[in-house]
Short mmCIF file of C-alpha atoms in Angstrom, two decimals:
data_model
loop_
_atom_site.label_atom_id
_atom_site.label_comp_id
_atom_site.label_asym_id
_atom_site.label_seq_id
_atom_site.Cartn_x
_atom_site.Cartn_y
_atom_site.Cartn_z
CA MET Y 102 43.23 30.77 23.52
CA GLN Y 103 44.50 33.93 21.83
CA ASN Y 104 48.16 33.07 22.45
CA ALA Y 105 47.54 29.41 21.61
CA GLY Y 106 45.77 30.49 18.43
CA GLN Y 107 48.71 32.61 17.35
CA SER Y 108 51.03 29.71 18.12
CA ILE Y 109 48.95 27.42 15.87
CA VAL Y 110 48.99 29.98 13.06
CA ASP Y 111 52.76 30.37 13.38
CA GLU Y 112 53.26 26.58 13.27
CA VAL Y 113 51.09 26.28 10.17
CA GLU Y 114 52.97 29.09 8.44
CA ALA Y 115 56.26 27.39 9.22
CA ALA Y 116 55.00 24.04 7.90
CA ILE Y 117 53.81 25.57 4.65
CA ARG Y 118 57.03 27.54 4.16
CA ALA Y 119 59.06 24.40 4.74
CA GLY Y 120 57.59 23.04 1.52
CA SER Y 121 57.39 19.52 2.95
CA ALA Y 122 54.22 17.50 2.59
CA GLU Y 123 55.38 15.36 5.52
CA LYS Y 124 55.69 18.45 7.71
CA CYS Y 125 52.22 19.65 6.67
CA MET Y 126 50.72 16.24 7.41
CA ALA Y 127 52.31 16.09 10.84
CA THR Y 128 51.09 19.59 11.62
CA ALA Y 129 47.58 18.84 10.33
CA LYS Y 130 47.36 15.75 12.55
CA ARG Y 131 48.58 17.70 15.57
CA VAL Y 132 46.12 20.59 15.00
CA THR Y 133 43.26 18.15 14.44
CA ASP Y 134 44.06 16.32 17.67
CA LEU Y 135 44.22 19.64 19.50
CA PHE Y 136 40.82 20.59 18.10
CA LEU Y 137 39.23 17.28 19.01
CA THR Y 138 40.35 17.43 22.64
CA SER Y 139 38.13 20.48 23.30
CA ALA Y 140 35.81 20.74 20.28
CA GLY Y 141 32.68 21.03 22.41
CA SER Y 142 33.97 24.08 24.30
CA PHE Y 143 35.11 26.21 21.36
CA ASN Y 144 33.13 29.24 20.28
CA ALA Y 145 32.40 30.16 16.66
CA GLU Y 146 35.49 32.36 16.38
CA GLN Y 147 37.78 29.61 17.65
CA ILE Y 148 36.22 27.02 15.33
CA GLU Y 149 36.77 29.43 12.42
CA LEU Y 150 40.45 29.72 13.36
CA PHE Y 151 40.88 25.94 13.25
CA ASP Y 152 38.87 25.84 10.03
CA ASN Y 153 41.16 28.33 8.33
CA VAL Y 154 44.46 26.79 9.38
CA LEU Y 155 43.40 23.18 8.72
CA GLU Y 156 42.02 24.06 5.30
CA ARG Y 157 45.32 25.74 4.38
CA LEU Y 158 47.23 22.66 5.48
CA VAL Y 159 44.93 20.31 3.59
CA ASN Y 160 45.19 22.45 0.49
CA THR Y 161 48.96 22.27 0.67
CA ILE Y 162 48.91 18.51 1.17
CA GLU Y 163 46.57 18.06 -1.79
CA LEU Y 164 48.67 20.27 -4.07
CA ARG Y 165 52.08 18.89 -3.17
CA ALA Y 166 51.33 15.23 -2.50
CA LEU Y 167 48.14 14.35 -4.29
CA ALA Y 168 49.54 11.05 -5.57
CA ASP Y 169 51.20 10.20 -2.29
CA LEU Y 170 49.58 7.28 -0.48
CA SER Y 171 50.60 8.49 2.97
CA ALA Y 172 49.06 11.89 2.27
CA ARG Y 173 45.74 10.32 1.23
CA MET Y 174 45.78 8.12 4.32
CA ALA Y 175 46.41 11.15 6.50
CA LEU Y 176 43.47 13.04 4.99
CA ALA Y 177 41.25 9.96 5.33
CA GLU Y 178 42.18 9.75 9.04
CA ILE Y 179 41.29 13.42 9.53
CA SER Y 180 37.92 12.80 7.83
CA GLU Y 181 37.17 9.86 10.12
CA GLN Y 182 38.05 11.91 13.18
CA LEU Y 183 35.89 14.89 12.17
CA ALA Y 184 32.88 12.99 10.79
CA PRO Y 185 31.03 12.49 14.12
CA VAL Y 186 31.93 15.94 15.53
CA ALA Y 187 29.00 18.35 15.43
CA GLN Y 188 31.34 21.35 15.81
CA ALA Y 189 33.76 20.23 13.07
CA PRO Y 190 35.24 23.06 10.97
CA PRO Y 191 32.60 23.50 8.24
CA ALA Y 192 34.77 24.69 5.34
CA LEU Y 193 37.26 21.86 5.92
CA VAL Y 194 34.44 19.32 6.10
CA ARG Y 195 33.03 20.50 2.77
CA ARG Y 196 36.46 20.38 1.16
CA LEU Y 197 37.21 16.86 2.32
CA ALA Y 198 33.69 15.61 1.52
CA LYS Y 199 34.15 16.76 -2.08
CA ASN Y 200 37.51 15.07 -2.47
CA ASP Y 201 37.61 12.74 -5.46
CA GLU Y 202 39.27 10.07 -3.31
CA ILE Y 203 36.31 8.16 -1.80
CA ARG Y 204 38.36 6.99 1.20
CA ILE Y 205 38.79 10.62 2.15
CA ALA Y 206 35.24 11.73 1.41
CA ARG Y 207 33.23 8.70 2.62
CA PRO Y 208 33.31 9.21 6.43
CA LEU Y 209 32.01 12.77 6.12
CA LEU Y 210 29.45 11.95 3.43
CA GLN Y 211 28.04 9.20 5.59
CA GLU Y 212 27.91 11.00 8.90
CA SER Y 213 28.90 14.68 9.15
CA SER Y 214 26.09 16.97 10.25
CA ARG Y 215 28.12 19.91 8.93
CA LEU Y 216 27.09 19.13 5.34
CA SER Y 217 24.00 21.10 4.32
CA THR Y 218 21.27 19.98 1.94
CA GLU Y 219 22.84 22.21 -0.70
CA ASP Y 220 26.24 20.57 -0.17
CA LEU Y 221 24.74 17.10 -0.52
CA VAL Y 222 22.76 18.03 -3.66
CA GLU Y 223 25.91 19.41 -5.28
CA ILE Y 224 27.85 16.24 -4.44
CA ALA Y 225 24.98 14.09 -5.76
CA GLN Y 226 25.06 16.00 -9.03
CA THR Y 227 28.81 16.00 -9.61
CA LYS Y 228 30.60 13.15 -7.86
CA SER Y 229 31.13 9.45 -8.46
CA GLU Y 230 28.79 6.52 -7.84
CA GLN Y 231 30.76 5.67 -4.69
CA HIS Y 232 30.24 9.20 -3.36
CA LEU Y 233 26.51 8.90 -4.05
CA LEU Y 234 26.37 5.55 -2.26
CA ALA Y 235 27.96 7.11 0.80
CA VAL Y 236 25.40 9.94 0.82
CA ALA Y 237 22.53 7.47 0.29
CA GLY Y 238 23.44 5.72 3.54
CA ARG Y 239 23.09 8.81 5.76
CA TRP Y 240 20.68 8.38 8.64
CA TRP Y 241 18.40 11.20 7.38
CA LEU Y 242 17.93 12.59 3.88
CA LYS Y 243 15.51 15.18 2.54
CA GLU Y 244 13.61 14.72 -0.72
CA ALA Y 245 15.77 17.33 -2.46
CA VAL Y 246 18.83 15.16 -1.84
CA THR Y 247 17.22 11.86 -2.80
CA ASP Y 248 15.82 13.44 -5.98
CA ALA Y 249 19.36 14.52 -6.92
CA LEU Y 250 20.75 11.09 -6.12
CA LEU Y 251 18.10 9.26 -8.12
CA ALA Y 252 18.50 11.58 -11.09
CA ARG Y 253 21.88 9.92 -11.77
CA ARG Y 254 20.08 6.57 -12.33
CA PHE Y 255 22.60 4.37 -10.47
CA ALA Y 256 20.80 1.14 -9.53
CA SER Y 257 23.11 0.60 -6.55
CA VAL Y 258 22.15 4.02 -5.16
CA SER Y 259 18.44 3.30 -5.61
CA ARG Y 260 18.80 0.04 -3.69
CA ARG Y 261 20.59 1.76 -0.82
CA LEU Y 262 18.04 4.58 -0.62
CA VAL Y 263 15.10 2.17 -0.59
CA SER Y 264 16.64 0.18 2.24
CA ASN Y 265 17.33 3.38 4.23
CA PRO Y 266 14.28 4.19 6.39
CA GLY Y 267 15.62 7.67 7.08
CA ALA Y 268 15.66 8.65 3.39
CA LYS Y 269 12.58 10.60 2.34
CA VAL Y 270 11.66 9.86 -1.27
CA SER Y 271 9.31 11.96 -3.41
CA ALA Y 272 6.69 10.57 -5.76
CA SER Y 273 8.91 11.46 -8.73
CA GLY Y 274 11.82 9.73 -7.01
CA PHE Y 275 9.76 6.58 -6.56
CA THR Y 276 8.85 6.74 -10.27
CA VAL Y 277 12.55 6.50 -11.12
CA ILE Y 278 12.97 3.55 -8.73
CA LEU Y 279 9.97 1.70 -10.16
CA ALA Y 280 11.41 1.94 -13.67
CA GLN Y 281 14.57 0.22 -12.38
CA ALA Y 282 12.57 -2.27 -10.30
CA GLU Y 283 11.05 -3.80 -13.46
CA TYR Y 284 14.41 -5.51 -14.01
CA ASP Y 285 15.44 -5.91 -10.39
CA PRO Y 286 13.21 -8.19 -8.26
CA ASP Y 287 15.05 -7.38 -5.03
CA LEU Y 288 14.57 -3.67 -5.60
CA ALA Y 289 10.89 -4.23 -6.39
CA VAL Y 290 10.35 -6.05 -3.09
CA GLU Y 291 12.23 -3.47 -1.00
CA THR Y 292 10.32 -0.66 -2.69
CA GLY Y 293 6.93 -2.35 -2.31
CA ILE Y 294 7.22 -2.55 1.48
CA ARG Y 295 8.16 1.13 1.91
CA ALA Y 296 5.46 2.77 4.03
CA ASP Y 297 5.84 6.07 2.16
CA LEU Y 298 5.33 4.57 -1.33
CA PRO Y 299 2.16 6.24 -2.69
CA SER Y 300 -0.73 3.80 -3.05
CA GLU Y 301 -1.10 4.37 -6.78
CA LEU Y 302 2.59 3.60 -7.31
CA ARG Y 303 2.38 0.47 -5.15
CA LEU Y 304 -0.50 -0.68 -7.34
CA GLN Y 305 1.58 0.06 -10.44
CA LEU Y 306 4.48 -1.91 -9.02
CA LEU Y 307 2.25 -4.91 -8.25
CA HIS Y 308 0.58 -4.74 -11.64
CA GLU Y 309 3.95 -5.08 -13.36
CA ALA Y 310 5.53 -7.49 -10.86
CA THR Y 311 6.00 -11.22 -11.39
CA GLU Y 312 4.15 -13.76 -9.24
CA GLU Y 313 7.40 -14.41 -7.40
CA VAL Y 314 7.79 -10.74 -6.48
CA ARG Y 315 4.16 -10.52 -5.35
CA GLY Y 316 4.63 -13.55 -3.14
CA ARG Y 317 7.81 -12.15 -1.61
CA LEU Y 318 6.07 -8.83 -0.98
CA LEU Y 319 3.36 -10.56 1.03
CA GLU Y 320 5.99 -12.45 3.01
CA ARG Y 321 7.94 -9.25 3.77
CA ALA Y 322 5.00 -6.89 4.26
CA PRO Y 323 4.93 -5.21 7.69
CA PRO Y 324 1.63 -5.56 9.59
CA HIS Y 325 0.39 -2.06 8.77
CA LEU Y 326 0.80 -2.70 5.02
CA PHE Y 327 -0.15 -6.36 4.77
CA GLU Y 328 -3.85 -5.82 4.05
CA GLU Y 329 -3.20 -3.05 1.55
CA ILE Y 330 -0.72 -5.18 -0.38
CA ARG Y 331 -2.96 -8.25 -0.18
CA HIS Y 332 -5.95 -6.30 -1.51
CA ALA Y 333 -3.87 -4.82 -4.32
CA ILE Y 334 -2.51 -8.22 -5.35
CA ALA Y 335 -6.02 -9.67 -5.34
CA ALA Y 336 -7.26 -6.79 -7.49
CA VAL Y 337 -4.45 -7.19 -9.98
CA ALA Y 338 -4.94 -10.96 -10.14
CA ALA Y 339 -8.65 -10.45 -10.86
CA GLY Y 340 -7.90 -8.06 -13.69
CA VAL Y 341 -9.25 -5.10 -11.76
CA GLU Y 342 -7.78 -1.75 -12.68
CA ARG Y 343 -8.09 1.56 -10.86
CA ASP Y 344 -6.95 4.64 -12.69
CA MET Y 345 -5.89 6.59 -9.60
CA SER Y 346 -2.96 8.66 -10.80
CA ARG Y 347 -4.24 10.44 -13.90
CA VAL Y 348 -5.20 14.10 -13.73
CA ARG Y 349 -8.89 14.63 -13.15
CA ASP Y 350 -10.88 17.81 -13.69
CA PHE Y 351 -13.81 18.19 -11.30
CA THR Y 352 -15.01 21.52 -12.74
CA ALA Y 353 -17.95 20.21 -14.76
CA ALA Y 354 -18.94 17.74 -12.05
CA LYS Y 355 -18.96 20.50 -9.43
CA ARG Y 356 -21.23 22.67 -11.59
CA HIS Y 357 -23.63 19.80 -12.27
CA VAL Y 358 -23.86 18.66 -8.66
CA ALA Y 359 -24.19 22.24 -7.39
CA LYS Y 360 -27.25 22.74 -9.64
CA LEU Y 361 -28.78 19.54 -8.30
CA LYS Y 362 -28.12 20.78 -4.77
CA GLU Y 363 -29.71 24.18 -5.46
CA SER Y 364 -32.82 22.59 -6.96
CA GLY Y 365 -33.17 20.17 -4.04
CA GLU Y 366 -32.62 17.13 -6.26
CA LEU Y 367 -29.35 15.94 -4.75
CA ASP Y 368 -30.01 12.90 -2.60
CA GLU Y 369 -28.79 9.36 -2.03
CA ALA Y 370 -30.60 8.05 -5.12
CA VAL Y 371 -28.72 10.50 -7.36
CA LEU Y 372 -25.41 9.53 -5.77
CA PHE Y 373 -26.26 5.85 -6.19
CA ASN Y 374 -26.88 6.35 -9.92
CA PHE Y 375 -23.61 8.26 -10.35
CA ALA Y 376 -21.73 5.44 -8.65
CA ARG Y 377 -23.50 2.65 -10.57
CA GLN Y 378 -22.60 4.39 -13.86
CA ARG Y 379 -19.01 4.80 -12.58
CA LYS Y 380 -19.11 8.54 -13.03
CA TYR Y 381 -16.06 9.06 -10.81
CA GLU Y 382 -15.96 12.86 -10.65
CA GLU Y 383 -19.70 13.23 -10.03
CA THR Y 384 -19.57 10.52 -7.36
CA VAL Y 385 -16.73 12.23 -5.50
CA VAL Y 386 -18.43 15.65 -5.59
CA ALA Y 387 -21.87 14.33 -4.63
CA LEU Y 388 -20.45 12.33 -1.71
CA ALA Y 389 -18.56 15.42 -0.54
CA TYR Y 390 -21.83 17.43 -0.55
CA LEU Y 391 -23.92 14.78 1.22
CA ALA Y 392 -21.26 14.12 3.85
CA GLN Y 393 -20.73 17.89 4.30
CA SER Y 394 -17.08 17.43 3.49
CA SER Y 395 -14.82 18.40 0.57
CA ILE Y 396 -13.20 16.92 -2.52
CA GLU Y 397 -9.79 17.30 -0.82
CA VAL Y 398 -10.95 14.86 1.87
CA ILE Y 399 -13.00 12.46 -0.28
CA ARG Y 400 -10.66 11.91 -3.24
CA PRO Y 401 -7.70 10.47 -1.26
CA LEU Y 402 -10.16 8.02 0.31
CA MET Y 403 -11.36 7.00 -3.14
CA GLN Y 404 -7.73 6.56 -4.25
CA SER Y 405 -6.65 4.44 -1.30
CA LEU Y 406 -6.06 0.75 -1.92
CA ARG Y 407 -7.93 0.07 1.30
CA SER Y 408 -11.69 0.48 1.78
CA GLU Y 409 -12.20 1.33 5.44
CA GLY Y 410 -11.44 5.04 5.07
CA LEU Y 411 -14.12 5.49 2.42
CA LEU Y 412 -16.70 3.95 4.76
CA VAL Y 413 -16.39 6.99 7.05
CA PRO Y 414 -17.98 9.68 4.79
CA CYS Y 415 -20.55 7.16 3.57
CA ARG Y 416 -21.62 6.40 7.14
CA ALA Y 417 -21.48 10.08 8.12
CA ALA Y 418 -23.79 10.90 5.20
CA GLY Y 419 -26.28 8.29 6.38
CA LEU Y 420 -25.98 6.20 3.21
CA SER Y 421 -27.26 2.66 2.89
CA TRP Y 422 -24.91 -0.27 2.37
CA ASP Y 423 -26.05 -0.68 -1.25
CA THR Y 424 -25.05 2.89 -2.09
CA THR Y 425 -21.80 2.54 -0.17
CA ALA Y 426 -20.93 -0.64 -2.06
CA ALA Y 427 -21.67 1.10 -5.38
CA ILE Y 428 -19.33 3.96 -4.42
CA MET Y 429 -16.55 1.51 -3.61
CA GLU Y 430 -17.08 -0.24 -6.97
CA CYS Y 431 -16.94 3.17 -8.70
CA ARG Y 432 -13.25 3.35 -7.82
CA TYR Y 433 -12.49 0.70 -10.43
CA THR Y 434 -12.34 1.33 -14.16
CA THR Y 435 -12.68 -2.40 -14.84
CA GLY Y 436 -13.62 -5.38 -12.68
CA SER Y 437 -14.99 -5.23 -9.18
CA MET Y 438 -14.19 -5.93 -5.55
CA GLY Y 439 -13.75 -9.55 -4.54
CA PRO Y 440 -16.54 -11.18 -2.46
CA ALA Y 441 -14.32 -11.57 0.60
CA GLU Y 442 -13.20 -7.94 0.53
CA LEU Y 443 -16.77 -6.77 0.01
CA ALA Y 444 -18.01 -8.87 2.95
CA ASN Y 445 -15.26 -7.53 5.16
CA ALA Y 446 -16.12 -3.94 4.19
CA LYS Y 447 -19.82 -4.55 4.96
CA SER Y 448 -18.91 -5.88 8.39
CA GLN Y 449 -16.83 -2.80 9.13
CA PHE Y 450 -19.60 -0.54 7.80
CA THR Y 451 -22.12 -2.15 10.16
CA ARG Y 452 -19.86 -1.73 13.19
CA LEU Y 453 -19.08 1.93 12.42
CA THR Y 454 -21.57 4.24 14.12
CA PRO Y 455 -22.71 7.46 12.39
CA GLY Y 456 -21.48 9.50 15.38
CA ASN Y 457 -17.97 8.08 15.29
CA ALA Y 458 -17.88 8.47 11.51
CA ASP Y 459 -18.97 12.09 11.74
CA ARG Y 460 -16.33 12.93 14.38
CA LEU Y 461 -13.56 11.26 12.35
CA LEU Y 462 -14.65 13.01 9.15
CA ARG Y 463 -14.66 16.40 10.89
CA PHE Y 464 -11.12 15.73 12.12
CA TRP Y 465 -9.97 14.88 8.59
CA GLN Y 466 -11.68 18.02 7.31
CA VAL Y 467 -9.82 20.25 9.79
CA ARG Y 468 -6.53 18.56 8.96
CA ALA Y 469 -7.11 19.03 5.22
CA SER Y 470 -7.94 22.70 5.68
CA GLN Y 471 -4.66 23.27 7.49
CA SER Y 472 -2.60 21.69 4.69
CA PRO Y 473 -1.25 23.69 1.71
CA PRO Y 474 -3.93 23.86 -0.99
CA PRO Y 475 -3.30 21.21 -3.64
CA GLY Y 476 -3.18 22.00 -7.34
CA LYS Y 477 -5.73 20.67 -9.75
CA ARG Y 478 -5.84 16.90 -9.51
#
């Protein structure tokens, strides 16, 4: 390879000295073809050699024939050839992916594994809507990339990201999408059936959606989300509101409940009264104590649009159905659960044994303790 490498370098030098864009294009195509024939067998040093010589050729083509159609077509062909190659020359890939001509950049933006998260974030921040659309269609995207894409507020990019199951979207990213979805029914439906849409944001979407959008969401809902969406729609239709997303401070509630615990006064009756008065923080803390669990486990269950998870700590704590029902009602700032939903929850509560509930709650507790500690909620 050493002699072949020197031969390639000599050919590139000759092409550049010739001052002909046509000569550079022909050489670039030949070197690319040579690379592709054995790309999987090259070591890092050999890939770097190809990277250096191809980047010099591309630079020359761009400088001398930027407005030339044949030059742009040649660069687009090179991009298409390199896009699926895992060992593609990285510097050349980055250069072509950042080209202002979308026909040149698109193949690499859509597919090349050589582009890092940092590369994609930079492109999302600086390039055109068409470049962002190409990135949004990649098979896998981290939240840092989708946040950068959504920050540009292109509705077309939001639609593509929402329809891409491999794109991870943060809560703040979904907030951007929901603002656009108010005026875009199709986007609202596609967003509503995303499995990773936080429950409180799905409730917000349904609260603001038209009847048509709610109906389409039920039609499109996958099996694992159907009940959650149905319950949320029923709650919204009944005028029920659950303030799940606002910041809550449990400090005072923890002090109060701890004193009750120390004095031996904390029992089911106290918890029942907290829940009946819809004292949310005190209810969460008291349930955590009685179930021998933690706020980090109980609060997500209180926030969930579905009820079955909350039945677990209630059953593990040995609570009656009346107290359990009061706790479920405590989740709502206005309104209450529908009769059908309440009857279904009671049936599930009856079937759930204390032993199974206790084992499941212990599992959740271990999982929560292994997660990074959350900030104040």
